[in-house]
Coordinates of C-alpha atoms in Angstrom, one line a residue:
X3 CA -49.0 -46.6 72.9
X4 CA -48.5 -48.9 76.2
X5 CA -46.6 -51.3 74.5
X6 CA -44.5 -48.5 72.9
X7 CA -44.1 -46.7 76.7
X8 CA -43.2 -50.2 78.1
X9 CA -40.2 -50.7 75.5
X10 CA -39.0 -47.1 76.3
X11 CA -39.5 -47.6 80.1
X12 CA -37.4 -51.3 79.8
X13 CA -34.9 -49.5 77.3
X14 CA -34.8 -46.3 80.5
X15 CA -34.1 -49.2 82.7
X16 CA -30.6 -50.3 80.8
X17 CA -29.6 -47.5 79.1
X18 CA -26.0 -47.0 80.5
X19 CA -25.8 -43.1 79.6
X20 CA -27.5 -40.5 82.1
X21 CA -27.9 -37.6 79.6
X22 CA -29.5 -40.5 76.9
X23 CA -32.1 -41.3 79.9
X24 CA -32.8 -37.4 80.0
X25 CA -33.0 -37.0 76.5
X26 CA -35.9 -40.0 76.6
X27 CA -37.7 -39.5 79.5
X28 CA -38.6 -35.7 77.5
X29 CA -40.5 -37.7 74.8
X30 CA -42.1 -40.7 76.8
X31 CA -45.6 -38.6 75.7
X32 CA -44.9 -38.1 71.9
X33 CA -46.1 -41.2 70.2
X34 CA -44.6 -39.9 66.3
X35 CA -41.3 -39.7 68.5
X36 CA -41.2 -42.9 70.4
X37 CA -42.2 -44.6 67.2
X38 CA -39.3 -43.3 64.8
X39 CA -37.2 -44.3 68.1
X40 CA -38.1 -47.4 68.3
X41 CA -39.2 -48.4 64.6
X42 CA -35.8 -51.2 65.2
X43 CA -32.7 -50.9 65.8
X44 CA -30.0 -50.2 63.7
X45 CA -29.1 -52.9 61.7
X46 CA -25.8 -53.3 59.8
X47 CA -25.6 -51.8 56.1
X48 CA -23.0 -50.9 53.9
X49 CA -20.4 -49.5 56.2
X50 CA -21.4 -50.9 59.8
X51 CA -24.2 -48.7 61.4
X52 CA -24.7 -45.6 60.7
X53 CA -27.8 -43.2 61.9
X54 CA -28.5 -39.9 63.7
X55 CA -27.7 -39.1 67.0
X56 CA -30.7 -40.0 69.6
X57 CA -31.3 -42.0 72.5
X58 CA -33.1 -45.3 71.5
X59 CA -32.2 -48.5 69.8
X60 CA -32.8 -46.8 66.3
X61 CA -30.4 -44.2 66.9
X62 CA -26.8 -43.8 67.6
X63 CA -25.9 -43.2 71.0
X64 CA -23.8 -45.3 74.3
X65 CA -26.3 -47.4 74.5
X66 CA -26.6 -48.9 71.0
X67 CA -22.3 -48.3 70.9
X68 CA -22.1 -50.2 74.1
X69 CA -24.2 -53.5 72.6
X70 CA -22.0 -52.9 69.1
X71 CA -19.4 -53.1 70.8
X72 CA -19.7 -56.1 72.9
X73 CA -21.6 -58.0 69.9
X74 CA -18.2 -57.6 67.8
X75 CA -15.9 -58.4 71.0
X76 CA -17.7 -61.7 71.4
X77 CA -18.3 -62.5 67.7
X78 CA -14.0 -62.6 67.5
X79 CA -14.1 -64.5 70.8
X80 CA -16.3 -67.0 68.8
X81 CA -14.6 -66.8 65.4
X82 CA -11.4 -67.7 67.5
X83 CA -9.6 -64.4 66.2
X84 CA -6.7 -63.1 68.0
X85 CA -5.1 -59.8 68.5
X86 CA -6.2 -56.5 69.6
X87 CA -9.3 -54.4 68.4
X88 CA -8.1 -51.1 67.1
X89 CA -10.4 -48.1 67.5
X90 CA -10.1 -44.6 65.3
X91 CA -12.7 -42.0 65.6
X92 CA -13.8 -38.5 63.3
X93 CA -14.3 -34.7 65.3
X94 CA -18.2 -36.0 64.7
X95 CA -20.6 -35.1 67.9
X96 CA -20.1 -38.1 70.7
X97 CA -17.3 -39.9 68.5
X98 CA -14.5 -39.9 70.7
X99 CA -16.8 -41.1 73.5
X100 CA -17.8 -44.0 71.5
X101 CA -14.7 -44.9 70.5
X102 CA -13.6 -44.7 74.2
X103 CA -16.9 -46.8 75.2
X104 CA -15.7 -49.4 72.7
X105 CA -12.2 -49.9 74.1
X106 CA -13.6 -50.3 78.0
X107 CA -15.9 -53.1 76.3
X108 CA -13.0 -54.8 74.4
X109 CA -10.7 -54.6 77.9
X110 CA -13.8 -55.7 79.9
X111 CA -13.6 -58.7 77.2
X112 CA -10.1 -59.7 78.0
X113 CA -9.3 -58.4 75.1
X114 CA -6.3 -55.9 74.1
X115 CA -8.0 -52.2 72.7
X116 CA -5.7 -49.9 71.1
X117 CA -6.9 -46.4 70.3
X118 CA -6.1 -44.0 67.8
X119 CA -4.5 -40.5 69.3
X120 CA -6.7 -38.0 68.4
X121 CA -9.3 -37.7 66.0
X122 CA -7.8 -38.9 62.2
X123 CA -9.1 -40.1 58.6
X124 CA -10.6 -43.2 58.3
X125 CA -8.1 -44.4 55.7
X126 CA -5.2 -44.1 58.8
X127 CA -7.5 -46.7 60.9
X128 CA -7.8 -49.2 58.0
X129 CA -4.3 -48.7 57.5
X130 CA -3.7 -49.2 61.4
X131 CA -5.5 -52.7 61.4
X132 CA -2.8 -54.5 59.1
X133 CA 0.1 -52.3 60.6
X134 CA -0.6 -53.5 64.2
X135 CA -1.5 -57.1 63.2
X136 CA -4.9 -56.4 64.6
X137 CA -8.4 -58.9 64.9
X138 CA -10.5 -55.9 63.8
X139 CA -10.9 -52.5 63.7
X140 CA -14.0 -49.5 64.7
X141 CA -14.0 -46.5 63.0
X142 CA -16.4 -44.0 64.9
X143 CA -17.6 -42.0 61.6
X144 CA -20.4 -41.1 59.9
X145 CA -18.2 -39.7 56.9
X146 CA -20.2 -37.3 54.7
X147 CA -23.3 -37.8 57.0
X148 CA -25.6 -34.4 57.9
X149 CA -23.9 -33.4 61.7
X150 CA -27.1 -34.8 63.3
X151 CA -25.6 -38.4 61.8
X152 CA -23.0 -40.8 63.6
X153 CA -21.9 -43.9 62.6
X154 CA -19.8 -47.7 63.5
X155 CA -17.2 -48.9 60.9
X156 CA -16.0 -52.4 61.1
X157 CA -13.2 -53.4 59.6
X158 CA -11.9 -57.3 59.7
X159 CA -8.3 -58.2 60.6
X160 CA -7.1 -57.6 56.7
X161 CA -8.1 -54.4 57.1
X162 CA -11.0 -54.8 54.9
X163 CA -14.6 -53.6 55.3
X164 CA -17.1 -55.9 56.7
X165 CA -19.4 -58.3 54.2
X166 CA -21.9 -61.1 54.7
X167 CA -21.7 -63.5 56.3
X168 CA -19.5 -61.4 59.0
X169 CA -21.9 -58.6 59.1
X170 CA -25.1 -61.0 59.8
X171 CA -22.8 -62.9 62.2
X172 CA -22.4 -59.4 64.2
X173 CA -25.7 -58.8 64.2
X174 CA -26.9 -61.7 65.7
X175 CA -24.0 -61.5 68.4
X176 CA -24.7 -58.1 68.9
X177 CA -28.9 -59.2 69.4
X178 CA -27.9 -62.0 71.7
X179 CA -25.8 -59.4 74.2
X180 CA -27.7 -59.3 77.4
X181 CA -29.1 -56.3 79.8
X182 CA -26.2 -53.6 79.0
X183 CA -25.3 -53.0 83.1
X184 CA -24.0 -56.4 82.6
X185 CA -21.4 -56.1 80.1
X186 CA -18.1 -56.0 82.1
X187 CA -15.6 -52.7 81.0
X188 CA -12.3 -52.0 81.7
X189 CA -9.9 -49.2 81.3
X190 CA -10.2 -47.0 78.1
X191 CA -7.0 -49.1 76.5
X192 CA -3.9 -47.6 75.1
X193 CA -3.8 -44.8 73.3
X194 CA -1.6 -45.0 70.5
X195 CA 1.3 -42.6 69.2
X196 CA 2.3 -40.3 66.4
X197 CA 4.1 -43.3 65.3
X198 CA 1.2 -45.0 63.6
X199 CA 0.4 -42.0 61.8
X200 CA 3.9 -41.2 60.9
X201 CA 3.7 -44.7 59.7
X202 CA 0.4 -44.4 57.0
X203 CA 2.3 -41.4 55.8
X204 CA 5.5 -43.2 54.9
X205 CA 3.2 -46.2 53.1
X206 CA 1.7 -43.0 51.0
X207 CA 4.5 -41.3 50.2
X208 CA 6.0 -45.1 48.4
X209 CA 2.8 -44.5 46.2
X210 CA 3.9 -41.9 44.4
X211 CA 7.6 -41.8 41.7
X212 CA 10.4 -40.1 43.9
X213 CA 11.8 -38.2 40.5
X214 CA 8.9 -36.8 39.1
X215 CA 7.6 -32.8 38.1
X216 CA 6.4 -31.0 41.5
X217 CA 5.6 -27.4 40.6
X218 CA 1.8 -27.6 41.4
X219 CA -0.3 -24.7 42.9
X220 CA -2.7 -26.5 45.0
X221 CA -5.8 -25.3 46.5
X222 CA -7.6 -28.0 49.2
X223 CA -10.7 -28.2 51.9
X224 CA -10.9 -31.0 54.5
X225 CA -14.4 -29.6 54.6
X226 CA -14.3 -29.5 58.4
X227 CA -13.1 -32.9 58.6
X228 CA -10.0 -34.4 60.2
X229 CA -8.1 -34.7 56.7
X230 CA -6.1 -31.1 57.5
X231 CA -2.7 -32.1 59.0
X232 CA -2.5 -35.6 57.6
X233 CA -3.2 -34.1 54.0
X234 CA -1.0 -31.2 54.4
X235 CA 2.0 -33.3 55.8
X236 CA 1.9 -36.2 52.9
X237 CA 1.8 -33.4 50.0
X238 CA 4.9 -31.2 51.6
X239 CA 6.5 -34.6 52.4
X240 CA 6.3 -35.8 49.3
X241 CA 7.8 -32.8 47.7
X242 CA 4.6 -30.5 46.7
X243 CA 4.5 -26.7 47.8
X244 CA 2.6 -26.3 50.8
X245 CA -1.4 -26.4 49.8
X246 CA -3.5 -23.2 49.8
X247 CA -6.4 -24.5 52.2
X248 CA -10.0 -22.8 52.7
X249 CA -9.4 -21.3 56.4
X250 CA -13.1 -21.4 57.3
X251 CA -13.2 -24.7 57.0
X252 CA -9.6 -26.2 58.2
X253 CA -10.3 -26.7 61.6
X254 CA -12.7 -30.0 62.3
X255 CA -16.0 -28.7 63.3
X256 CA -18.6 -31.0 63.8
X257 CA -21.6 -28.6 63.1
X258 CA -20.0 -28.2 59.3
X259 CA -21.1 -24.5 59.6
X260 CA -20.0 -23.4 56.1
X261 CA -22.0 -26.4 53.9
X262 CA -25.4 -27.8 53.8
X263 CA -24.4 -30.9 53.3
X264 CA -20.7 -32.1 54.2
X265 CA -19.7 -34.1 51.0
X266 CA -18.2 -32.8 48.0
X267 CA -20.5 -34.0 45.6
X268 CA -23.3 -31.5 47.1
X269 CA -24.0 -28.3 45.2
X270 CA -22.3 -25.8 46.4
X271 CA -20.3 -27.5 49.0
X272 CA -16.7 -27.1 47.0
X273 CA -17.9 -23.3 46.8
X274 CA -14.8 -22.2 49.1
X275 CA -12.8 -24.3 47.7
X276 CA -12.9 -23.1 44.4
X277 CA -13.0 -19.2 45.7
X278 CA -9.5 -19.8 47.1
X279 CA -8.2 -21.9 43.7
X280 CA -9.5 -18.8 41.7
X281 CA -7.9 -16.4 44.1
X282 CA -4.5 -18.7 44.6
X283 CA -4.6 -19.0 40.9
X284 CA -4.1 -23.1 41.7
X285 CA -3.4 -25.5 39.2
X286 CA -6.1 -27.9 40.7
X287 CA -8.3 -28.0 43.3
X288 CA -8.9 -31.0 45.8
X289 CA -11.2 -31.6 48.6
X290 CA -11.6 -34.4 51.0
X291 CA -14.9 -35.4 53.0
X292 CA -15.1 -35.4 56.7
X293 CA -13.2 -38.2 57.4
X294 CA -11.0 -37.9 53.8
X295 CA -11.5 -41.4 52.3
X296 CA -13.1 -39.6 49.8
X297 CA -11.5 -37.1 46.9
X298 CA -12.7 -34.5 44.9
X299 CA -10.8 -32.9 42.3
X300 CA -11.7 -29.8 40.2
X301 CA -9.7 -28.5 37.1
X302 CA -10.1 -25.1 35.2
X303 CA -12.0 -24.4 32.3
X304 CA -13.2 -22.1 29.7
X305 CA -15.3 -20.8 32.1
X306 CA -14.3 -21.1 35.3
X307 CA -13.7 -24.1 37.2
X308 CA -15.2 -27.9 36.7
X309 CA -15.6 -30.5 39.2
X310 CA -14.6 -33.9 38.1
X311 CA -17.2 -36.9 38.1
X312 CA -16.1 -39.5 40.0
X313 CA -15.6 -41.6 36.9
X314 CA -13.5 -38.9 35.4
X315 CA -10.9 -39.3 38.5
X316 CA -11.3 -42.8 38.4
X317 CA -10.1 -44.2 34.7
X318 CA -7.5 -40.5 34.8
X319 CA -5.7 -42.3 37.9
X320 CA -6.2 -45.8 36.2
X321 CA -4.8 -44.4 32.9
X322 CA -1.7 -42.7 35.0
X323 CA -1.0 -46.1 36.6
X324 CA -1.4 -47.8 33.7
X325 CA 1.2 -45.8 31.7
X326 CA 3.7 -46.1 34.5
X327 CA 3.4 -50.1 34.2
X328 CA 1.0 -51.4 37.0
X329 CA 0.1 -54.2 36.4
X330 CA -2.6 -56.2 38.0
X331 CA -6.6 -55.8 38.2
X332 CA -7.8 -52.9 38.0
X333 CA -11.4 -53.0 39.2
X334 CA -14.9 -50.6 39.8
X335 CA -18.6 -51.1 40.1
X336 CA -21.7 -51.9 38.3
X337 CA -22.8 -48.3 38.6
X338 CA -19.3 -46.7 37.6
X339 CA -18.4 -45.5 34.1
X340 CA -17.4 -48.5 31.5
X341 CA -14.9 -46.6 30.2
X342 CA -11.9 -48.2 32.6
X343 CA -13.4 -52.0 30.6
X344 CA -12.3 -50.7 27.3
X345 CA -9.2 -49.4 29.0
X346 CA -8.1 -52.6 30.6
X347 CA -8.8 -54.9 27.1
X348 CA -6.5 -52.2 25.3
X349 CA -3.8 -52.1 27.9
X350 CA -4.3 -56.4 28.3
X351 CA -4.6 -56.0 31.8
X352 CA -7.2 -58.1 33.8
X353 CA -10.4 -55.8 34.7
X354 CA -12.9 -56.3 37.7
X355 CA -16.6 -55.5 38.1
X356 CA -18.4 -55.6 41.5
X357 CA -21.5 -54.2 43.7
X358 CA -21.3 -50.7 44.9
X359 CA -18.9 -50.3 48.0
X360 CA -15.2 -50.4 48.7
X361 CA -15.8 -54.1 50.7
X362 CA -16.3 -55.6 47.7
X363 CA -13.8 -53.5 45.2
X364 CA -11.5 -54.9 47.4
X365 CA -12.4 -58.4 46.8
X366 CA -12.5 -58.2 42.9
X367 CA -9.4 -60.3 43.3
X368 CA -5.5 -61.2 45.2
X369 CA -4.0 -59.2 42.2
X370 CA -6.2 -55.6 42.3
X371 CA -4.0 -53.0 42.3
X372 CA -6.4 -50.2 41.9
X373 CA -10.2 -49.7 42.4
X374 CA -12.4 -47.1 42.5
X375 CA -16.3 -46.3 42.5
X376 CA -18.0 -43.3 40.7
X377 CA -18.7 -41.4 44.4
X378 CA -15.7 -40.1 45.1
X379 CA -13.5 -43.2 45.9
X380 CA -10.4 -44.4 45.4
X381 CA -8.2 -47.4 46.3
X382 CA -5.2 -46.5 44.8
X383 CA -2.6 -48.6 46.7
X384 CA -4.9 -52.2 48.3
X385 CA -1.3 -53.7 49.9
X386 CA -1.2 -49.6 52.1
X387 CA -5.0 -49.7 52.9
X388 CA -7.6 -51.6 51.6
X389 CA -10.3 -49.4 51.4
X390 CA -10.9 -46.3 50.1
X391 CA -8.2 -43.5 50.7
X392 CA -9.3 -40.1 50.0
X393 CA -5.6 -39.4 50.9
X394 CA -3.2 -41.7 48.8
X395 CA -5.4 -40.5 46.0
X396 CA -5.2 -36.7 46.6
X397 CA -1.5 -37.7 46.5
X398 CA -1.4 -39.6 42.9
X399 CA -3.9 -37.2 41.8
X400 CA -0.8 -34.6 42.4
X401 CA 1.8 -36.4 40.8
X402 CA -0.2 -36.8 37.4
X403 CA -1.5 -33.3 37.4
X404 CA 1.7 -31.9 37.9
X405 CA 3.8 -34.3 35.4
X406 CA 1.2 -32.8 32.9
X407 CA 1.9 -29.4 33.4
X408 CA 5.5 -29.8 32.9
X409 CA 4.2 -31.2 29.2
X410 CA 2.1 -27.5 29.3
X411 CA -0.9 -29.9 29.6
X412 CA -3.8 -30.5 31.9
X413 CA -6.2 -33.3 33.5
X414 CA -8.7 -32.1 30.9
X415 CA -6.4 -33.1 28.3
X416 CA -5.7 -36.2 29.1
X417 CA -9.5 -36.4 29.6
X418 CA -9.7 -35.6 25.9
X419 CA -6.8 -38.2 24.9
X420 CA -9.1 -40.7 26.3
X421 CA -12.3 -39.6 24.7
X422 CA -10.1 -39.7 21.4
X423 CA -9.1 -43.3 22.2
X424 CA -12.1 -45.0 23.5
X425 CA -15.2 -42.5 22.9
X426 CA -16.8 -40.1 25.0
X427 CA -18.4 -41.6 28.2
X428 CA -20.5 -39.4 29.7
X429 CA -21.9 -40.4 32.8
X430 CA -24.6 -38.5 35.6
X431 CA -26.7 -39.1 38.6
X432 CA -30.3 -38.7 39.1
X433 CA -30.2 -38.5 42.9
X434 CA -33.3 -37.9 44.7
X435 CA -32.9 -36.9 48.7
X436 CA -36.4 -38.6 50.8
X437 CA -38.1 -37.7 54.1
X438 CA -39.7 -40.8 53.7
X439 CA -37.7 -44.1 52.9
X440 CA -41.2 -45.6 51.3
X441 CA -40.8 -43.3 48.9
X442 CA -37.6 -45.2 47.5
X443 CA -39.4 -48.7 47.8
X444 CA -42.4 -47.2 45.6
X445 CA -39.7 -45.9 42.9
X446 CA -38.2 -48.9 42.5
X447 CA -41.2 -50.6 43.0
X448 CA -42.8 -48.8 40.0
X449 CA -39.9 -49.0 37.3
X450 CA -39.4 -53.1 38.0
X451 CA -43.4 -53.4 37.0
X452 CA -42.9 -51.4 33.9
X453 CA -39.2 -50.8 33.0
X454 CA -38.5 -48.7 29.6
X455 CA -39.0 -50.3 26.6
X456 CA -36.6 -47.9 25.0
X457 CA -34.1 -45.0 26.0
X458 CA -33.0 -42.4 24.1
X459 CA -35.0 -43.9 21.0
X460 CA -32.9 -46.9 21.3
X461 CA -34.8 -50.2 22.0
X462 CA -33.9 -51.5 25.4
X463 CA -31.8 -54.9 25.0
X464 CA -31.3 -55.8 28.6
X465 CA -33.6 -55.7 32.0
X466 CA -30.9 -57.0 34.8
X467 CA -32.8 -57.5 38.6
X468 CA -30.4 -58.2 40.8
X469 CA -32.4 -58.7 44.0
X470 CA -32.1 -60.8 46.2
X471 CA -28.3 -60.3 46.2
X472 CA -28.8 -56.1 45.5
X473 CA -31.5 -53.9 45.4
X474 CA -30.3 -53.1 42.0
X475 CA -32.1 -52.6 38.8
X476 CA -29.6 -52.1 35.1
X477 CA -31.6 -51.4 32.2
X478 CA -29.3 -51.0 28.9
X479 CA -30.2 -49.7 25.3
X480 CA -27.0 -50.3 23.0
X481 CA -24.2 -48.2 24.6
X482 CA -26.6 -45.9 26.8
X483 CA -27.5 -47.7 30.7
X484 CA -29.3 -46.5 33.6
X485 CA -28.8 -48.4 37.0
X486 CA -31.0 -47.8 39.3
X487 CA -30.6 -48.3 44.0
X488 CA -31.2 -46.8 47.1
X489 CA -28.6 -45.6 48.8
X490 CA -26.7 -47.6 51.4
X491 CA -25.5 -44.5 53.5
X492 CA -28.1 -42.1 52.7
X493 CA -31.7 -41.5 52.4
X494 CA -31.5 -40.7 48.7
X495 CA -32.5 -42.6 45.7
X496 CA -29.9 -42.9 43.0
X497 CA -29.9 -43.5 39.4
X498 CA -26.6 -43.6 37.6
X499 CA -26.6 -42.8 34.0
X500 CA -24.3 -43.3 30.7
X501 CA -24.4 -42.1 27.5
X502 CA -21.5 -43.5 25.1
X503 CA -20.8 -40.8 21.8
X504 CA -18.1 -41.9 19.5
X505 CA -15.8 -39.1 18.4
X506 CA -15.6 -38.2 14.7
X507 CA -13.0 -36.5 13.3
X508 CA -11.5 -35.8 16.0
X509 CA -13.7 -33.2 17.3
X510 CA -14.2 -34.1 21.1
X511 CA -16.1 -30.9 22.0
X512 CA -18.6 -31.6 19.7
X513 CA -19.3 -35.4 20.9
X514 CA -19.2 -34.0 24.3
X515 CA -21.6 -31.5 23.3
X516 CA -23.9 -34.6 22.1
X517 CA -23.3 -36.4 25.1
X518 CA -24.6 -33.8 27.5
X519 CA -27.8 -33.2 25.4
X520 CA -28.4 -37.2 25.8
X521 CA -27.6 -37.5 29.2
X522 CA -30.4 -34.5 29.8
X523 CA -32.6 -36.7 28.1
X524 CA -31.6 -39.4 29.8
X525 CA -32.8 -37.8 33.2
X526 CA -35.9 -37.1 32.0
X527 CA -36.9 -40.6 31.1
X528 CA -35.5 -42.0 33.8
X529 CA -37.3 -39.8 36.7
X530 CA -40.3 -40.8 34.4
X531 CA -39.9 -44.4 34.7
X532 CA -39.5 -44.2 38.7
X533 CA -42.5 -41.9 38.4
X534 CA -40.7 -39.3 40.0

């Protein structure tokens, strides 16, 4: 315990942030406290740092934003990169304060910092890197995060996502910065114009056919987020009656009052949402996350309305692009639905697998022109942002939907024309939310030292470990698969599923019917082999 008090005393000593020294000083006598504090800092992950809001090094707060920041600033100093650092930032508790702390460290630097002007989507700063001819870009967000959560996105001057060996190059940089009081800061930069925004806007709208159906009712959340106006404008823009959006949560609010979990894919967070398509009587339903480079889309049914899957939306936009003559790769990952393979050999266009995340979608080759990943995300147009764009998607989400209505049709259709085509994929998630992140190393601990020898009655063919590369586990039986990985975001453990049912005379309801029994099945063996 006087070790630990001596770290938090030194760490008291440096921290640059008054109301962080308060919030400290309060727990110098809880040991439980001081250790989650101080257990390390943050470290970079998938999407830069992301953690909850405290004072400490394993937190998010000035102090940790402060030694990010001048890590990064001195990491392009090395790398010999030129150009400014643009910096965008969510409505998220303390964001536009870290943003504001990262430009004073870039001008302290010598270095030019450009900041977004007010708080947008996360798709309009990776946008903004490439449009400015930028060295990097920081995107305060901690997108689908709990409130408590904040988070540090960096993006390289391509306007890409961060990978090794940048991200272990920033760490170290960011480890070798000295006592925070000495890192020199300037001004808070420039603050950028309307201009750039009007500017991703006009890139979206060139994503989309200019003669095209637009009779679409729409009904649409930002889910408290920032995607409101920039949603909004590109669908009236682009021709589309103005949306019907869920007034309790259209205003960013960085408490997410109405949802117990901000993200789409939570049950019951799209419960609004699909209260106001019922009452609108919308054609479709769409919600962004937080910081909209996510999409959700939800069509009506028999009996009521359906959320898509992720992999639904994905191979529906892949199959629209297709059909209006994109060509190019068209890439997902290792955990998404292998439904858009078969569509790529049939179409003879060049397909793409990768790990999970949009940094390396992105890199599944110089001639992708659309990606995607089962949760949520969608690259749509890589040569506008190149990244996930919860935005550009809603958009080319529209266009299809509303092309098949003027053929008296429906996403579900074309869902169904698919299934007809290639089989029924069926695909679920077994996600399991942890208090304790052990608990995640002992599941996947437990079903590498006795994997299934057989699922769904089907003898198991292939055990692939990828580790040390990913913390992946892919276990496949004929058609059916189960990939297995902690989250990179999230303290959840996930296990993607996929049952493959051929359709027989043409019945698709009945091989979807089959489907859903297996997946069920599915889920039970699989929480069995994690011993969950």
């Amino acid at each position: 315990m006087s070790d630990l008090r001596a770290e938090a005393e030194a760490w008291l000593a440096d921290d640059p942030d008054p109301a962080g020294r308060d919030e400290l000083r309060a727990v110098l006598d809880d040991h439980q406290e001081l250790r989650d504090r101080f257990a390390g800092p943050l470290t970079f992950g998938t999407a830069g740092l992301r953690g909850p809001l405290r004072a400490g090094p394993n937190g998010m707060n000035l102090a940790v934003v402060r030694g990010a920041a001048a890590g990064l600033v001195h990491w392009l100093a090395q790398t010999g990169v030129e150009g400014p650092l643009v910096v965008g930032y969510d409505a998220r508790h303390g964001s536009k304060a870290f943003a504001e702390e990262t430009a004073k460290v870039a001008q302290g630097a010598g270095r030019r910092a450009l900041l977004l002007p007010r708080p947008l989507p996360t798709p309009v700063l990776a946008f903004a890197v490439r449009h400015l001819d930028a060295a990097a870009g920081v995107m305060v967000t901690a997108s689908h995060n709990p409130p408590q959560d904040n988070g540090y996105k960096v993006y390289l001057g391509d306007g890409s996502q961060i990978v090794p060996p940048a991200d272990r190059e920033i760490e170290r940089a960011i480890r070798a910065v000295g006592p925070l009081r000495d890192v020199p800061l300037g001004d808070a930069g420039e603050t950028l114009g309307e201009d750039v925004v009007d500017a991703y806007v006009d890139g979206a709208l060139r994503t989309v056919e200019p003669e095209v159906p637009r009779d679409l009712v729409i009904a649409y959340t930002p889910m408290h987020g920032v995607g409101n106006d920039v949603f909004v404008r590109t669908i009236t823009e682009a021709g589309y009656p103005a949306p019907n959006v869920v007034a309790e949560q259209a205003e960013p609010d960085p408490e997410f009052p109405t949802v117990k979990f901000p993200n789409p894919e939570e049950p019951g967070a799209t419960d609004l949402l699909l209260a106001l398509a019922t009452r609108s009587d919308a054609d479709i339903a769409i919600a962004n996350d937080p910081d909209a480079d996510r999409c959700a889309v939800a069509i009506k049914a028999a009996d009521g309305w359906r959320l898509l899957r992720g992999d639904e939306v994905g191979v529906l936009l892949a199959d629209h692009l297709m059909r209006r003559g994109v060509k190019g790769r068209y890439a997902t990952t290792i955990v998404s639905s292998s439904l858009l393979s078969r569509m790529c050999e049939a179409h003879q266009v060049p397909y793409g697998e990768t790990l999970t995340g949009f940094k390396w979608i992105v890199r599944a080759g110089d001639d992708l022109v659309f990606g995607y990943e089962e949760a949520l995300g969608y690259c749509v147009a890589p040569t506008h942002v190149r990244d996930k764009d919860g935005i550009t998607a809603a958009l080319l989400v529209c266009e299809l939907a509303a092309g098949l209505k003027s053929e008296f049709k429906d996403l579900g259709d074309r869902l169904d024309e698919l299934a007809l085509r290639h089989g029924v994929h069926a695909t679920d998630q077994l996600s399991v939310r942890v208090d304790d992140l052990a608990d995640i190393a002992t599941a996947m601990a437990t079903i590498r030292r006795q994997p299934p020898v057989a699922l769904l009655d089907e003898p198991v063919h292939a055990v692939e470990d990828l580790l040390p590369d990913a913390d992946v586990l892919i276990v496949r039986a004929g058609t059916t698969r189960v990939v297995v990985r902690p989250s990179g975001t999230e303290p959840k453990l996930k296990a993607y599923l996929e049952v493959v049912e051929p359709v027989t005379g043409g019945d698709v309801a009945a091989a979807r019917e089959k489907a859903r029994a297996s997946l069920a099945a599915l889920r039970t063996e699989t929480a069995a082999a994690l011993g969950l």
